[in-house]
Coordinates of C-alpha atoms and ligand atoms in Angstrom, one line a residue:
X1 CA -9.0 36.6 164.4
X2 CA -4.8 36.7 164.9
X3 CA -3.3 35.2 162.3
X4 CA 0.8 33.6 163.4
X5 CA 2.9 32.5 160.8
X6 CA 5.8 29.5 160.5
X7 CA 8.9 30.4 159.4
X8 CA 8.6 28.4 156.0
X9 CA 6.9 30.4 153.8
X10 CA 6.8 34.1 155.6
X11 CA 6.4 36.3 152.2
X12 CA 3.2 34.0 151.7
X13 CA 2.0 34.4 154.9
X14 CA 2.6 38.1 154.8
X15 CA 0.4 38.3 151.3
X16 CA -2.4 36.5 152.7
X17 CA -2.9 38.5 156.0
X18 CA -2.6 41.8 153.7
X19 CA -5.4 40.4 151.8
X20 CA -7.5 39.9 154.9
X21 CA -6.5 44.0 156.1
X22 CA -4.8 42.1 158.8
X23 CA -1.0 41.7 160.2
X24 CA 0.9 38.6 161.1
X25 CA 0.9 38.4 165.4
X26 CA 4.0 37.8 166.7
X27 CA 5.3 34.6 167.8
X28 CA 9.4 34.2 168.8
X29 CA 10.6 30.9 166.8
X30 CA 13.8 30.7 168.4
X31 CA 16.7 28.0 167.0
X32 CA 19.1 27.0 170.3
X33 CA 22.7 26.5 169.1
X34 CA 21.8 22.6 169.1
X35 CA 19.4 23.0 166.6
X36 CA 16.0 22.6 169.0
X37 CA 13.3 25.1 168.6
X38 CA 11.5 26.6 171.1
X39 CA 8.0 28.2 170.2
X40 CA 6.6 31.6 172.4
X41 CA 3.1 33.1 171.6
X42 CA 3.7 36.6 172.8
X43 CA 0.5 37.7 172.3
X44 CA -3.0 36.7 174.6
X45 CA -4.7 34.5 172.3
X46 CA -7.2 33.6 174.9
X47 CA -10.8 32.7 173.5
X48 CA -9.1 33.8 170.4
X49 CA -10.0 32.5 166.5
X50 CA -6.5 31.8 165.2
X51 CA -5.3 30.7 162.1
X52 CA -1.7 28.8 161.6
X53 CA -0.1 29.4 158.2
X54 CA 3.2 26.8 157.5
X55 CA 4.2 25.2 154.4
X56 CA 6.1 22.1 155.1
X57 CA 8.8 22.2 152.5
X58 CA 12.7 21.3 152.9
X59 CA 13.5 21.2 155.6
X60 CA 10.4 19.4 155.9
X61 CA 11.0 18.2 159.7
X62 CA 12.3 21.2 160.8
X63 CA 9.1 22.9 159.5
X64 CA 6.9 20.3 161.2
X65 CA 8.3 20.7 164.7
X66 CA 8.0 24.3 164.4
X67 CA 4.4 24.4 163.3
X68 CA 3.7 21.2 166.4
X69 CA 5.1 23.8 168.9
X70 CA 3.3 26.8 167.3
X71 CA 0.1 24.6 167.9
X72 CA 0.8 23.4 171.2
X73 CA 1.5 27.5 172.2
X74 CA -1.4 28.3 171.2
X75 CA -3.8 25.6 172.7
X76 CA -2.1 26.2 175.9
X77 CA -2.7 29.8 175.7
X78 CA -6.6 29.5 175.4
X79 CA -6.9 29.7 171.8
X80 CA -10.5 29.0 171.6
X81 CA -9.8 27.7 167.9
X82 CA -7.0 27.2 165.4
X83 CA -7.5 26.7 161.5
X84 CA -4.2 25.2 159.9
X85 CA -3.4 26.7 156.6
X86 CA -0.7 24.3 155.3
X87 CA -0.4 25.3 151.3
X88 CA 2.4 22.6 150.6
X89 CA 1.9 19.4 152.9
X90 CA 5.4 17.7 153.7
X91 CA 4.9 13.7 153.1
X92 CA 2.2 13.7 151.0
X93 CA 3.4 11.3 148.5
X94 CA 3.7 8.8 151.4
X95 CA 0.1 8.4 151.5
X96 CA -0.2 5.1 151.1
X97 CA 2.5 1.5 151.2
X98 CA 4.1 0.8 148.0
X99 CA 6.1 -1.7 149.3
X100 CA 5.3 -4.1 152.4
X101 CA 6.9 -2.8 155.1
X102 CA 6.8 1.2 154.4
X103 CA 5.7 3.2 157.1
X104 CA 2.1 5.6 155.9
X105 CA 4.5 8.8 156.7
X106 CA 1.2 11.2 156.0
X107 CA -1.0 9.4 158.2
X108 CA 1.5 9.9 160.8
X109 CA 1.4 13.2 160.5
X110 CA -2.3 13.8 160.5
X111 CA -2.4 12.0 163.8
X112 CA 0.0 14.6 165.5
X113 CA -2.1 17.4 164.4
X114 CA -5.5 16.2 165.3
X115 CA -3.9 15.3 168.9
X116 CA -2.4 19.0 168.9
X117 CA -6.5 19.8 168.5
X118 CA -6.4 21.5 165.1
X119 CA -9.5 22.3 164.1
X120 CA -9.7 23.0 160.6
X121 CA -7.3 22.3 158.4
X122 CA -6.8 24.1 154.8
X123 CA -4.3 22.5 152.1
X124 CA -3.6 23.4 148.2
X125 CA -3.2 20.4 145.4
X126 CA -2.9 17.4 147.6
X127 CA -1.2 14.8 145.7
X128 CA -4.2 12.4 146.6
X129 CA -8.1 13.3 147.0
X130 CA -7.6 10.5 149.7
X131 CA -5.6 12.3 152.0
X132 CA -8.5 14.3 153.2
X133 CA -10.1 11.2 154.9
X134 CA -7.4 11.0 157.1
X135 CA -8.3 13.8 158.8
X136 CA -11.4 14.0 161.2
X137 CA -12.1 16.9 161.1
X138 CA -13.0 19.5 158.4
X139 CA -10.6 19.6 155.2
X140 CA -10.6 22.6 153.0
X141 CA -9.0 21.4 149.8
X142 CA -7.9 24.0 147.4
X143 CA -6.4 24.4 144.0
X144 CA -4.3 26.3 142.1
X145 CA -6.4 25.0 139.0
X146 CA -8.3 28.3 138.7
X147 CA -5.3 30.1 138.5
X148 CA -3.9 28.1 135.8
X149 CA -7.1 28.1 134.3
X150 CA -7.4 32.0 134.3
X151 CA -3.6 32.4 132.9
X152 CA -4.3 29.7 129.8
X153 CA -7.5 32.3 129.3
X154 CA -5.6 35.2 129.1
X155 CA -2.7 34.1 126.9
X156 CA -5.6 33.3 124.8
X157 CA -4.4 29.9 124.5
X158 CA -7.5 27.7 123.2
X159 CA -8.6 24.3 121.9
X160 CA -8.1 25.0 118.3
X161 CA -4.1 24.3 119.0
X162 CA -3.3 23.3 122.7
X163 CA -3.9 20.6 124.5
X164 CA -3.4 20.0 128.4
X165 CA -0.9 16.8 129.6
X166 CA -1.0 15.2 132.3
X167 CA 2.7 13.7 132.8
X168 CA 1.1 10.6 135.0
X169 CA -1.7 8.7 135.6
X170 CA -2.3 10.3 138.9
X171 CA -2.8 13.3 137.7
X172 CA -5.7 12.7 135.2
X173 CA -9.2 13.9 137.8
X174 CA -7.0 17.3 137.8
X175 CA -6.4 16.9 133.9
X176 CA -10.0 16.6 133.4
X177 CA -11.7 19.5 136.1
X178 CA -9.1 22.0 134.6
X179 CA -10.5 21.1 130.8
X180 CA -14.1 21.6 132.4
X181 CA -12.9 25.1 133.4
X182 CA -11.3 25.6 129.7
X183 CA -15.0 24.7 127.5
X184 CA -13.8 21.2 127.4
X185 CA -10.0 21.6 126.1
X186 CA -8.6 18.4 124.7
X187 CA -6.2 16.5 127.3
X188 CA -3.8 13.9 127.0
X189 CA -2.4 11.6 129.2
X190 CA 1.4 10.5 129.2
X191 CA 2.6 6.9 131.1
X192 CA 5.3 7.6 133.5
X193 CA 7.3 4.6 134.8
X194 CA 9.6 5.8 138.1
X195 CA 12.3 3.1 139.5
X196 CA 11.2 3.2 143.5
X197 CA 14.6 2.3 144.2
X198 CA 16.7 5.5 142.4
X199 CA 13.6 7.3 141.9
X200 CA 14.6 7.9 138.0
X201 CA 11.9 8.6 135.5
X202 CA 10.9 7.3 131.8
X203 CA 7.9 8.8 130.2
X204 CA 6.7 5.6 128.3
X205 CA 4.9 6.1 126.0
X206 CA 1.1 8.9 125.6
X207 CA -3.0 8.5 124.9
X208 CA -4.5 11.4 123.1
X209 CA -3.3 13.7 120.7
X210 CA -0.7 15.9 120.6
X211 CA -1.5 19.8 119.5
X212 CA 1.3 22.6 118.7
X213 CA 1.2 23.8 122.4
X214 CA 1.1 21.2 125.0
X215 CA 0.5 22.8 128.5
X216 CA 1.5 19.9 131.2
X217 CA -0.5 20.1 134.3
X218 CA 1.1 18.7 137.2
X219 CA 0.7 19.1 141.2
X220 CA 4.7 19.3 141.9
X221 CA 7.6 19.5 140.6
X222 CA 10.2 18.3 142.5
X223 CA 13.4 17.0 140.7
X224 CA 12.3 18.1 137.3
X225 CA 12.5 14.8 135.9
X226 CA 9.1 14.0 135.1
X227 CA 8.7 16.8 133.5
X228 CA 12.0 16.8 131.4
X229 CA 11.2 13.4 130.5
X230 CA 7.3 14.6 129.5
X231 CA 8.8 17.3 127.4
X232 CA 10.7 15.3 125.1
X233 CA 8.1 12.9 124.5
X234 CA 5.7 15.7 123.7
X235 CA 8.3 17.3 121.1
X236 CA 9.0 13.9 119.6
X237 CA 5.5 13.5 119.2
X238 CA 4.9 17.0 117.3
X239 CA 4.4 19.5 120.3
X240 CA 6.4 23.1 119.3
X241 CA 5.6 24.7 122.5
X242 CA 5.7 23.2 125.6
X243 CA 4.4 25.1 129.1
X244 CA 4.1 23.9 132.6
X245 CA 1.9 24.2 135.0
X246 CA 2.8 22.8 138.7
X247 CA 1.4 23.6 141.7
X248 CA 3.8 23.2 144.2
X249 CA 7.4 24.6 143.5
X250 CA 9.7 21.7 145.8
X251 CA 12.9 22.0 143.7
X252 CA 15.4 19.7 145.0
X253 CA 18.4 19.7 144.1
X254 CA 19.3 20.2 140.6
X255 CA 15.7 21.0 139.5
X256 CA 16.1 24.7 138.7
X257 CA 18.8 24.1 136.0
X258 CA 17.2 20.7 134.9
X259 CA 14.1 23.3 134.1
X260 CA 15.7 26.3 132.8
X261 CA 17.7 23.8 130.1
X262 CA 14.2 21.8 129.6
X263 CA 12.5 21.5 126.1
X264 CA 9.4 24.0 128.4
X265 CA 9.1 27.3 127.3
X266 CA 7.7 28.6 130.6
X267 CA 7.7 27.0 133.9
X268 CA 4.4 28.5 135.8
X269 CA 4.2 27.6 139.7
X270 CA 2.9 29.1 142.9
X271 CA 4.1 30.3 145.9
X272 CA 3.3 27.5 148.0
X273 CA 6.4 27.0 148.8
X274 CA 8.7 30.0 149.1
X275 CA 11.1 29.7 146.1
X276 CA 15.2 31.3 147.1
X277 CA 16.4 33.9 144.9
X278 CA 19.0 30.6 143.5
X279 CA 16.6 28.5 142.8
X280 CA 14.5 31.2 140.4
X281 CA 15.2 30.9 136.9
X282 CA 14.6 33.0 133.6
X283 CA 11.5 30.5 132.7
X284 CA 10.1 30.3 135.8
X285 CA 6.8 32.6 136.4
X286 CA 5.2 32.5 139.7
X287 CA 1.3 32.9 140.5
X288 CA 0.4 33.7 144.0
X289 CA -1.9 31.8 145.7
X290 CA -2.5 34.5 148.8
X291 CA -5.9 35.7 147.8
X292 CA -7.3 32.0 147.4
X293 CA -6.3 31.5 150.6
X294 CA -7.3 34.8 151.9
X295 CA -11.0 34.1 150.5
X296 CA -11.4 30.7 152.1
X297 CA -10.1 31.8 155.8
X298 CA -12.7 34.3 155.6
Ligands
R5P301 C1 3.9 12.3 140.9 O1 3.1 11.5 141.1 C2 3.7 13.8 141.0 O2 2.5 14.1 140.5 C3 4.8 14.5 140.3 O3 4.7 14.2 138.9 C4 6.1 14.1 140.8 O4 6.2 14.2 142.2 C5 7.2 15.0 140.3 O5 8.4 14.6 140.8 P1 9.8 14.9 140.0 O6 9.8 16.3 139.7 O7 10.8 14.4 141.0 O8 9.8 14.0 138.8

């Protein structure tokens, strides 16, 4: 098996291949002063097993072309298969049309990779257990869930005063496998309302009950807000400490500093997507998701 690696995420990809005893094979991503990239498999990969691994993160386009030229190398070299590891998926949350007219961005994408002959493809904490039937070929969902599940266990956080949030309705099948994981730990659900036009967020209003720790579970976090805005509902409502548990690290813009100066007492993510020494913050603690990964290759 050779495993190459995007240019996204290279620490992750690193991790995983030293869990497997193996090493990255090298492939030259070169950037032409225009900006075009230009893909070269240096190795023979003929009647090879390989395995792609490229989070899509900012710049998500950028990452996408590099991974479709990564692909088309290798098919063209006589890869005899290719598993896609792809632990954050860029355009997820264009999954379906919100308003008539929108283009289904994540379908899009699926086609290119099935017509670049993927065939396997392994993603962490899709936004939506419907993006999988896009695909027609074999999805391997993963999730960070057992992670989070395995940290609440050892700060020996339990039912008798914490309670897991979910900060929107969408998030509330992940809300309920990670109580099953936790002997059926209370959960609560909070009503988010987002403008679609300036994409600002109002935590409306909760069901369930608030404990003294509320630990909000959510797949991303991407400019903070829903999870600023979930925080001061949950401290209005009697929380005293508030932890978060997210997935997928996406951190635009002012995120980081939105976090840091949050109501949340610790910020828990993954490595997903690789995180820049600016955008790391005191709260911030990050789990790595490399031997998951590592397991489910194998
Ligand atoms: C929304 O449905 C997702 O589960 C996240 O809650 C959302 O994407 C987070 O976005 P932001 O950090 O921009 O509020």
């Amino acid at each position: 098996m050779k495993i190459f690696s995007g240019s996204a995420n290279k620490p992750l990809s690193l991790s995983i291949a030293d869990c497997m005893h193996l090493t990255l094979s090298p492939a030259e991503l070169y950037v032409f002063p225009d900006g075009e990239r230009r893909v070269w498999i240096e190795q023979n990969v003929l009647g090879e097993e390989c395995v792609v691994i490229q989070t899509t993160s900012t710049p998500v386009d950028t990452h996408y072309m590099e991974l479709f030229f990564l692909l088309d190398g290798l098919k063209r070299s006589g890869a005899r298969s290719i598993t896609l590891v792809m632990p954050y998926v860029g355009y997820q949350r264009q999954d379906h049309i919100f308003r008539s007219g929108e283009a289904v961005s994540m379908e899009v994408i699926v086609k290119i990779l099935e017509v670049l002959r993927i065939d396997r493809f392994i993603a962490v904490d899709l936004h939506s257990i419907k993006i999988p039937e896009f695909f027609t070929l074999p999805v391997m969902h993963l999730s960070a869930l057992e992670l989070f599940a395995q940290e609440i266990k050892t700060n020996g956080w339990n039912s008798s005063d914490s309670v897991l949030v979910t900060p929107d309705m969408g998030g509330i099948r992940r809300i309920k496998i990670l109580s099953a994981m936790l002997d059926k730990m209370p959960y609560m659900t909070i009503v988010k309302n987002r403008d679609l036009a300036t994409g600002e967020v109002e935590a409306a209003s909760s069901k369930g009950e608030v404990k003294r720790r509320a630990i909000i579970v959510d797949d991303m976090i991407s400019s903070g807000h829903t999870i600023v805005e979930a925080a001061k509902l949950l401290q209005k409502q009697g929380a005293e400490e508030i932890i978060v548990m997210a997935t997928h690290a996406v951190f635009s813009s002012t995120a980081p500093q939105l976090l840091q100066d949050s109501l949340a007492a610790k910020i828990y993510v993954t490595d997903s997507v690789y995180i820049s020494s600016e955008k790391q913050f005191a709260k911030l603690i990050v789990l790595s998701l490399a031997p998951l990964i590592a397991r489910k290759i194998k």
